[in-house]
Each structure stands twice: as C-alpha cells, then as structure tokens.
mmCIF file of C-alpha atoms in Angstrom:
data_model
loop_
_atom_site.group_PDB
_atom_site.id
_atom_site.type_symbol
_atom_site.label_atom_id
_atom_site.label_comp_id
_atom_site.label_asym_id
_atom_site.label_seq_id
_atom_site.Cartn_x
_atom_site.Cartn_y
_atom_site.Cartn_z
ATOM 1 C CA MET D 1284 100.347 183.875 135.946
ATOM 2 C CA THR D 1285 99.420 181.377 133.370
ATOM 3 C CA GLU D 1286 95.928 180.830 133.540
ATOM 4 C CA VAL D 1287 94.724 176.892 133.739
ATOM 5 C CA ILE D 1288 92.066 174.596 132.823
ATOM 6 C CA SER D 1289 91.130 171.039 133.330
ATOM 7 C CA TYR D 1290 92.214 168.348 130.805
ATOM 8 C CA ALA D 1291 90.138 165.157 131.230
ATOM 9 C CA TYR D 1292 91.518 161.827 130.151
ATOM 10 C CA ALA D 1293 89.259 159.096 130.960
ATOM 11 C CA VAL D 1294 86.169 158.072 132.988
ATOM 12 C CA ALA D 1295 86.904 155.173 135.290
ATOM 13 C CA ARG D 1296 85.351 153.307 138.131
ATOM 14 C CA ASP D 1297 87.207 153.358 141.451
ATOM 15 C CA ALA D 1298 85.224 151.086 143.634
ATOM 16 C CA GLY D 1299 88.139 150.211 145.733
ATOM 17 C CA GLY D 1300 89.909 153.504 146.122
ATOM 18 C CA SER D 1301 93.054 151.969 144.136
ATOM 19 C CA LEU D 1302 93.550 154.526 141.427
ATOM 20 C CA THR D 1303 94.495 157.318 143.634
ATOM 21 C CA GLU D 1304 97.678 155.175 143.972
ATOM 22 C CA ALA D 1305 98.098 154.156 140.332
ATOM 23 C CA LEU D 1306 98.080 157.873 139.586
ATOM 24 C CA ALA D 1307 100.615 158.535 142.181
ATOM 25 C CA GLY D 1308 103.838 160.360 140.882
ATOM 26 C CA LEU D 1309 102.062 160.161 137.377
ATOM 27 C CA SER D 1310 102.815 163.173 135.046
ATOM 28 C CA GLY D 1311 99.867 163.915 132.535
ATOM 29 C CA VAL D 1312 99.990 166.404 129.641
ATOM 30 C CA ALA D 1313 102.434 169.351 130.192
ATOM 31 C CA ASP D 1314 103.844 167.365 132.833
ATOM 32 C CA ALA D 1315 101.147 168.142 135.379
ATOM 33 C CA PRO D 1316 100.152 165.833 138.256
ATOM 34 C CA VAL D 1317 96.864 163.862 137.366
ATOM 35 C CA HIS D 1318 93.962 163.654 140.143
ATOM 36 C CA LEU D 1319 90.212 162.333 140.108
ATOM 37 C CA VAL D 1320 87.273 164.167 140.161
ATOM 38 C CA ARG D 1321 84.243 162.695 141.704
ATOM 39 C CA ALA D 1322 80.612 163.288 141.590
ATOM 40 C CA GLY D 1323 80.015 162.972 145.157
ATOM 41 C CA GLU D 1324 81.914 162.042 148.342
ATOM 42 C CA ARG D 1325 81.299 158.197 148.007
ATOM 43 C CA GLY D 1326 80.988 158.159 144.139
ATOM 44 C CA ASP D 1327 82.840 155.317 142.746
ATOM 45 C CA VAL D 1328 82.862 156.859 138.837
ATOM 46 C CA VAL D 1329 85.303 159.135 138.727
ATOM 47 C CA VAL D 1330 87.239 161.261 136.000
ATOM 48 C CA ALA D 1331 91.068 161.535 135.745
ATOM 49 C CA VAL D 1332 91.821 165.245 135.116
ATOM 50 C CA SER D 1333 95.159 167.549 135.184
ATOM 51 C CA PRO D 1334 95.624 171.297 134.954
ATOM 52 C CA VAL D 1335 97.131 172.427 131.481
ATOM 53 C CA PRO D 1336 97.981 175.744 130.291
ATOM 54 C CA GLU D 1337 94.744 177.821 129.008
ATOM 55 C CA GLU D 1338 96.859 179.176 126.314
ATOM 56 C CA ASP D 1339 97.816 176.118 124.569
ATOM 57 C CA PHE D 1340 93.986 175.033 124.121
ATOM 58 C CA HIS D 1341 92.215 177.961 122.738
ATOM 59 C CA GLU D 1342 90.823 177.432 119.389
ATOM 60 C CA ALA D 1343 93.522 179.107 117.499
ATOM 61 C CA ALA D 1344 96.296 177.850 119.485
ATOM 62 C CA LEU D 1345 95.027 174.041 119.420
ATOM 63 C CA ARG D 1346 94.364 174.297 115.960
ATOM 64 C CA ALA D 1347 98.159 175.222 115.263
ATOM 65 C CA ASN D 1348 99.394 173.001 117.867
ATOM 66 C CA LEU D 1349 97.631 170.038 116.150
ATOM 67 C CA GLU D 1350 99.822 170.641 113.214
ATOM 68 C CA ASP D 1351 102.918 170.653 115.258
ATOM 69 C CA LEU D 1352 103.786 166.608 115.227
ATOM 70 C CA GLU D 1353 106.243 167.364 118.196
ATOM 71 C CA TRP D 1354 103.570 168.702 120.516
ATOM 72 C CA LEU D 1355 101.104 166.407 118.989
ATOM 73 C CA GLU D 1356 102.956 163.454 119.928
ATOM 74 C CA SER D 1357 103.653 164.588 123.249
ATOM 75 C CA VAL D 1358 100.236 165.325 124.314
ATOM 76 C CA ALA D 1359 98.931 161.895 122.932
ATOM 77 C CA ARG D 1360 101.728 159.951 124.716
ATOM 78 C CA ALA D 1361 101.013 161.513 127.969
ATOM 79 C CA HIS D 1362 97.027 160.853 127.242
ATOM 80 C CA HIS D 1363 97.832 157.424 126.660
ATOM 81 C CA ARG D 1364 100.204 156.797 129.666
ATOM 82 C CA VAL D 1365 97.475 158.156 131.865
ATOM 83 C CA ILE D 1366 94.790 155.845 130.178
ATOM 84 C CA GLU D 1367 97.058 152.747 130.706
ATOM 85 C CA ALA D 1368 97.704 153.699 134.172
ATOM 86 C CA LEU D 1369 94.224 153.625 134.936
ATOM 87 C CA ALA D 1370 93.503 150.388 132.676
ATOM 88 C CA SER D 1371 96.079 148.380 134.570
ATOM 89 C CA ARG D 1372 93.578 148.716 137.403
ATOM 90 C CA THR D 1373 90.044 149.142 136.520
ATOM 91 C CA THR D 1374 87.802 149.421 133.499
ATOM 92 C CA VAL D 1375 88.066 152.608 131.631
ATOM 93 C CA LEU D 1376 86.361 155.005 129.078
ATOM 94 C CA PRO D 1377 89.166 156.962 127.412
ATOM 95 C CA LEU D 1378 88.149 160.315 126.282
ATOM 96 C CA ARG D 1379 89.540 161.929 123.026
ATOM 97 C CA LEU D 1380 92.758 163.819 122.712
ATOM 98 C CA ALA D 1381 92.348 167.416 124.130
ATOM 99 C CA THR D 1382 89.113 167.119 126.053
ATOM 100 C CA VAL D 1383 89.124 170.512 128.268
ATOM 101 C CA TYR D 1384 86.791 172.067 130.749
ATOM 102 C CA LEU D 1385 87.083 175.224 132.257
ATOM 103 C CA ASP D 1386 87.749 173.946 135.768
ATOM 104 C CA ASP D 1387 87.355 170.787 137.978
ATOM 105 C CA GLU D 1388 83.805 171.829 138.777
ATOM 106 C CA ARG D 1389 82.740 171.540 135.462
ATOM 107 C CA VAL D 1390 84.119 168.372 135.287
ATOM 108 C CA ARG D 1391 82.062 167.317 138.293
ATOM 109 C CA ARG D 1392 78.817 168.871 136.705
ATOM 110 C CA MET D 1393 79.087 166.820 133.598
ATOM 111 C CA LEU D 1394 80.159 163.695 135.552
ATOM 112 C CA GLU D 1395 76.892 164.160 137.809
ATOM 113 C CA ALA D 1396 74.655 164.625 134.437
ATOM 114 C CA ARG D 1397 76.279 161.239 132.743
ATOM 115 C CA GLN D 1398 77.108 159.182 135.704
ATOM 116 C CA GLU D 1399 74.413 156.711 135.199
ATOM 117 C CA ALA D 1400 75.073 156.291 131.583
ATOM 118 C CA PHE D 1401 78.821 156.019 132.497
ATOM 119 C CA ALA D 1402 78.342 153.263 135.096
ATOM 120 C CA GLY D 1403 76.261 151.448 132.789
ATOM 121 C CA ARG D 1404 78.938 151.329 129.956
ATOM 122 C CA LEU D 1405 81.661 150.652 132.303
ATOM 123 C CA ALA D 1406 79.727 147.564 133.229
ATOM 124 C CA GLU D 1407 79.345 146.438 129.681
ATOM 125 C CA LEU D 1408 83.005 146.872 129.050
ATOM 126 C CA ALA D 1409 84.283 145.163 132.246
ATOM 127 C CA ALA D 1410 86.555 141.998 131.530
ATOM 128 C CA HIS D 1411 86.996 143.380 127.860
ATOM 129 C CA THR D 1412 90.195 144.927 126.017
ATOM 130 C CA GLU D 1413 90.302 146.477 122.411
ATOM 131 C CA TRP D 1414 92.779 144.794 119.837
ATOM 132 C CA GLY D 1415 93.681 146.761 116.562
ATOM 133 C CA VAL D 1416 93.749 144.518 113.493
ATOM 134 C CA LYS D 1417 95.342 146.252 110.304
ATOM 135 C CA ILE D 1418 95.924 144.844 106.799
ATOM 136 C CA TYR D 1419 98.801 145.882 104.443
ATOM 137 C CA VAL D 1420 99.381 145.385 101.003
ATOM 138 C CA GLU D 1421 103.048 145.150 100.384
ATOM 139 C CA ALA D 1422 103.159 144.636 96.593
ATOM 140 C CA PRO D 1423 105.846 146.995 94.576
ATOM 141 C CA ALA D 1424 104.375 150.138 93.574
ATOM 142 C CA PRO D 1425 104.304 151.041 89.854
ATOM 143 C CA THR D 1426 107.420 153.402 89.050
ATOM 144 C CA ASP D 1427 108.309 155.181 86.257
ATOM 145 C CA ARG D 1428 111.947 154.478 86.693
ATOM 146 C CA PRO D 1429 113.520 152.377 83.462
ATOM 147 C CA ALA D 1430 113.144 148.609 83.904
ATOM 148 C CA PRO D 1431 115.967 146.638 84.845
ATOM 149 C CA PRO D 1432 118.192 144.801 82.219
ATOM 150 C CA PRO D 1433 115.732 141.972 81.008
ATOM 151 C CA ALA D 1434 116.149 138.435 81.920
ATOM 152 C CA ASP D 1435 114.566 135.458 81.081
ATOM 153 C CA ALA D 1436 110.786 136.462 79.858
ATOM 154 C CA ASP D 1437 112.336 139.759 78.931
ATOM 155 C CA ALA D 1438 115.389 138.554 76.851
ATOM 156 C CA GLY D 1439 115.227 139.601 73.163
ATOM 157 C CA LEU D 1440 113.004 142.393 73.687
ATOM 158 C CA SER D 1441 113.584 145.916 72.926
ATOM 159 C CA PRO D 1442 114.242 148.345 75.839
ATOM 160 C CA GLY D 1443 110.690 149.856 75.164
ATOM 161 C CA ARG D 1444 109.295 146.664 75.281
ATOM 162 C CA ALA D 1445 111.073 145.359 78.075
ATOM 163 C CA TYR D 1446 109.856 148.363 80.171
ATOM 164 C CA LEU D 1447 106.198 147.868 79.018
ATOM 165 C CA SER D 1448 106.377 144.218 79.797
ATOM 166 C CA HIS D 1449 107.976 145.228 83.237
ATOM 167 C CA ARG D 1450 105.044 147.596 83.982
ATOM 168 C CA LYS D 1451 102.538 145.060 83.131
ATOM 169 C CA ALA D 1452 104.034 142.562 85.477
ATOM 170 C CA GLN D 1453 103.823 145.237 88.448
ATOM 171 C CA ARG D 1454 100.341 146.088 87.779
ATOM 172 C CA HIS D 1455 99.194 142.335 87.710
ATOM 173 C CA ALA D 1456 101.196 141.908 90.982
ATOM 174 C CA ARG D 1457 99.461 144.569 92.636
ATOM 175 C CA GLU D 1458 95.931 143.524 91.440
ATOM 176 C CA ASP D 1459 96.886 140.227 92.881
ATOM 177 C CA ALA D 1460 97.812 141.633 96.253
ATOM 178 C CA TYR D 1461 94.569 143.656 96.464
ATOM 179 C CA ARG D 1462 92.624 140.587 95.643
ATOM 180 C CA ASP D 1463 94.488 138.502 98.070
ATOM 181 C CA ALA D 1464 93.925 141.358 100.708
ATOM 182 C CA GLU D 1465 90.373 141.011 100.017
ATOM 183 C CA GLU D 1466 90.438 137.372 100.958
ATOM 184 C CA VAL D 1467 92.534 138.081 104.040
ATOM 185 C CA ALA D 1468 90.055 140.561 105.182
ATOM 186 C CA ARG D 1469 87.172 137.983 105.008
ATOM 187 C CA ARG D 1470 89.337 135.555 106.750
ATOM 188 C CA VAL D 1471 90.036 138.126 109.620
ATOM 189 C CA GLU D 1472 86.336 138.871 109.816
ATOM 190 C CA ALA D 1473 85.546 134.996 110.048
ATOM 191 C CA ALA D 1474 88.136 134.413 112.666
ATOM 192 C CA ALA D 1475 87.166 137.326 114.818
ATOM 193 C CA ARG D 1476 83.569 136.194 114.905
ATOM 194 C CA GLY D 1477 84.305 133.494 117.041
ATOM 195 C CA HIS D 1478 85.932 135.540 119.423
ATOM 196 C CA ALA D 1479 84.885 139.467 119.456
ATOM 197 C CA VAL D 1480 81.955 140.850 120.596
ATOM 198 C CA ASP D 1481 81.850 144.376 118.664
ATOM 199 C CA ARG D 1482 83.688 145.902 115.836
ATOM 200 C CA VAL D 1483 84.639 149.372 114.684
ATOM 201 C CA GLN D 1484 85.893 150.125 111.202
ATOM 202 C CA HIS D 1485 88.309 152.947 111.181
ATOM 203 C CA ARG D 1486 89.651 154.899 108.333
ATOM 204 C CA VAL D 1487 92.961 153.544 106.698
ATOM 205 C CA GLN D 1488 96.081 155.314 108.039
ATOM 206 C CA GLN D 1489 97.927 157.296 105.294
ATOM 207 C CA GLY D 1490 100.933 160.067 105.508
ATOM 208 C CA GLU D 1491 102.637 160.338 108.776
ATOM 209 C CA LEU D 1492 100.317 157.871 110.660
ATOM 210 C CA ALA D 1493 101.069 155.133 108.147
ATOM 211 C CA ARG D 1494 104.696 154.366 109.119
ATOM 212 C CA GLY D 1495 104.756 150.795 108.483
ATOM 213 C CA PRO D 1496 105.870 149.165 105.061
ATOM 214 C CA GLY D 1497 102.927 148.699 102.548
ATOM 215 C CA GLU D 1498 99.679 150.442 102.028
ATOM 216 C CA ASN D 1499 97.170 150.333 104.899
ATOM 217 C CA VAL D 1500 93.696 148.867 103.336
ATOM 218 C CA VAL D 1501 92.091 147.652 106.549
ATOM 219 C CA ASN D 1502 92.261 149.411 110.005
ATOM 220 C CA ASP D 1503 89.640 147.912 112.418
ATOM 221 C CA ALA D 1504 89.213 147.533 116.175
ATOM 222 C CA TYR D 1505 87.634 144.687 117.973
ATOM 223 C CA LEU D 1506 86.029 144.397 121.450
ATOM 224 C CA VAL D 1507 87.608 140.968 122.715
ATOM 225 C CA PRO D 1508 86.488 139.160 126.141
ATOM 226 C CA LEU D 1509 90.012 138.754 128.101
ATOM 227 C CA GLY D 1510 89.183 134.930 128.125
ATOM 228 C CA GLN D 1511 88.918 135.005 124.258
ATOM 229 C CA ALA D 1512 92.063 137.604 123.711
ATOM 230 C CA GLU D 1513 94.875 134.920 123.116
ATOM 231 C CA ARG D 1514 92.678 132.786 120.760
ATOM 232 C CA PHE D 1515 91.708 135.804 118.934
ATOM 233 C CA ARG D 1516 95.232 137.093 118.276
ATOM 234 C CA ALA D 1517 96.503 133.543 117.016
ATOM 235 C CA ASP D 1518 93.519 132.994 114.728
ATOM 236 C CA VAL D 1519 93.617 136.556 113.351
ATOM 237 C CA SER D 1520 97.330 136.291 112.900
ATOM 238 C CA ARG D 1521 97.112 133.546 110.818
ATOM 239 C CA ALA D 1522 94.737 135.123 108.281
ATOM 240 C CA ALA D 1523 97.649 135.830 105.532
ATOM 241 C CA GLU D 1524 99.144 132.307 105.714
ATOM 242 C CA GLY D 1525 99.784 131.221 102.072
ATOM 243 C CA LEU D 1526 99.352 134.724 100.386
ATOM 244 C CA SER D 1527 102.005 136.742 99.387
ATOM 245 C CA GLY D 1528 102.339 140.564 99.349
ATOM 246 C CA VAL D 1529 99.707 140.910 102.363
ATOM 247 C CA ARG D 1530 100.545 141.584 105.759
ATOM 248 C CA VAL D 1531 98.238 141.283 108.844
ATOM 249 C CA GLU D 1532 99.150 143.453 112.046
ATOM 250 C CA VAL D 1533 97.507 142.480 115.291
ATOM 251 C CA THR D 1534 97.903 145.000 118.160
ATOM 252 C CA GLY D 1535 96.668 145.158 122.000
ATOM 253 C CA PRO D 1536 95.518 144.701 124.339
ATOM 254 C CA TRP D 1537 94.498 148.131 124.819
ATOM 255 C CA ALA D 1538 92.007 149.989 126.699
ATOM 256 C CA PRO D 1539 88.510 150.394 124.797
ATOM 257 C CA TYR D 1540 89.377 153.436 122.991
ATOM 258 C CA SER D 1541 87.132 152.763 120.325
ATOM 259 C CA PHE D 1542 84.208 151.486 122.230
ATOM 260 C CA ALA D 1543 83.788 154.209 124.964
ATOM 261 C CA THR D 1544 81.340 156.782 123.731
ATOM 262 C CA PRO D 1545 82.855 160.300 124.722
ATOM 263 C CA PRO D 1546 80.804 162.874 126.726
ATOM 264 C CA GLU D 1547 79.566 166.010 125.293
ATOM 265 C CA THR D 1548 82.000 168.493 126.593
ATOM 266 C CA GLU D 1549 81.411 171.901 127.647
ATOM 267 C CA PRO D 1550 83.655 174.183 125.384
ATOM 268 C CA VAL D 1551 85.999 176.442 127.014
ATOM 269 C CA PRO D 1552 85.337 180.061 125.405
ATOM 270 C CA GLY D 1553 87.761 180.073 122.281
ATOM 271 C CA ALA D 1554 88.979 176.251 123.207
ATOM 272 C CA ALA D 1555 88.255 173.406 121.301
ATOM 273 C CA PRO D 1556 85.506 171.320 122.819
#
C-alpha cells in the first residue's frame, strides 16, 4: 500500500463556509480530492490540502521529478487550479510548489502556530490581485550566418565589407532596443506607481520558461487594488508605444503568489520542505 502525506496548496479565510463547495469535485496533485484543514472547529483560517504519494516527494525523488518537465507541469497545473478555485471565493495566501507535511495533523499544528500572522496578511491582501509585467527585447540577435546580398547602402561593397556592415547594423539595432527597453521600464514604473501598492522583482525568464518571442529583460509582479486593476493594465500596456523592438506583456489578475509569505514547513524525513 502506498503511503501518503499531505500536500498543502494555500492558506485562505473561510468565513462563510463557502470554500468546501468551491473545492467539491476538484482534483489536486495526483488527481486526489482536496479538503480543508482548520485550526479549530470554528476557525475561519484554513489550509487546502490533499493526499499525495510519499514516494514522489522524498528528497531524491523530488529532485528527479523537478527535472521531469511533464511531471512538473502536471503538478504546477494542479497546484494553480486549486489556488484559483479558492481565489474565486476568497483571499488566499498561495504556498510554494511541493509544500508537504507528514499528515494533516502537522498541517493543523502549523496553522495553530501561525494563525494570527496568516489572518493579518489575509486582511492586508483582501480586495487586491497580482498582475505580472514582463518586458521583452525583440531586436534580431547577432548571427554568424553570411549577410544577405547587399542592397542600397551595401551596394558596391565587397562581400566581406558587406558582412561587417550588416553585423554593425545588427549591433546598433540591439543597442538601441536595450536603451528603449530601459525607457519602457521607467515608463512602466511611473505608470504602476499611480495604481499598485507593492512590487516584487523576479529573475528574468530564460530557457524553457521563456517561451515567448524576444529576450525577457524585466519580470515584475505588482499588487493592485481591485478598483485600480483596469487602469493599471491600460496604462502599463501603453508603456512601449512609439518604441520598436520592445514588447510589454501584462498578465493577470492572479492570486497574490508573489506577495504571500509562505510558512516554514515541517520537513518530511527524506523529503523536500
């Protein structure tokens, strides 16, 4: 028989008791049903959890699984699905991916110890959502391939000089794009300042995470009051107007992933915290 442990998704306030309905029939990680853990019979601060196979979350197994993009994407999608179901009803504090405990009783103890802090943070985040803002440089990258046949300015040049001229033009285009990206970043900050109440700067996305065209040079998250959301989106989206080679991507609204401080988890022996 496979041993199971408790996978924790998020902390939330369940004042009206509506979260059980929101989670009804919802599958979490490993297709397991999701339920709520409370600190007491009448406690309205809860943790959404589900049972997961212990063997998948031991330290060695988890390290290998995190290298498996198909497994990681499946867990991330289930994690996000549960958090979004909660966020459709209430304010949530998302926990980091693969937060696990030995059992529900350990989750309950953690919640009892941190209930006051959670309640305070939930109150601060009420009526706010997270918006992501990414800036991309889309200027063509330098290449070692031979330059195309010369035209106009390159006409009459030798193949070697035409190639050097082409590379120089590429370099100047990229330099201009990076300068424009700095200007766009300043515009985004100025526009966001009038609407957002907090900001988190994340590392830029590279490799498999950078799926869109261009080079990601800014990857920020903003905490925005609900009443300011549409103006925030509109003002930030206009930041790249008039500048070529730079793209602004605004995503949201999201649950406040970047603004919820996760609790210190109690590690499972041999498993990730």
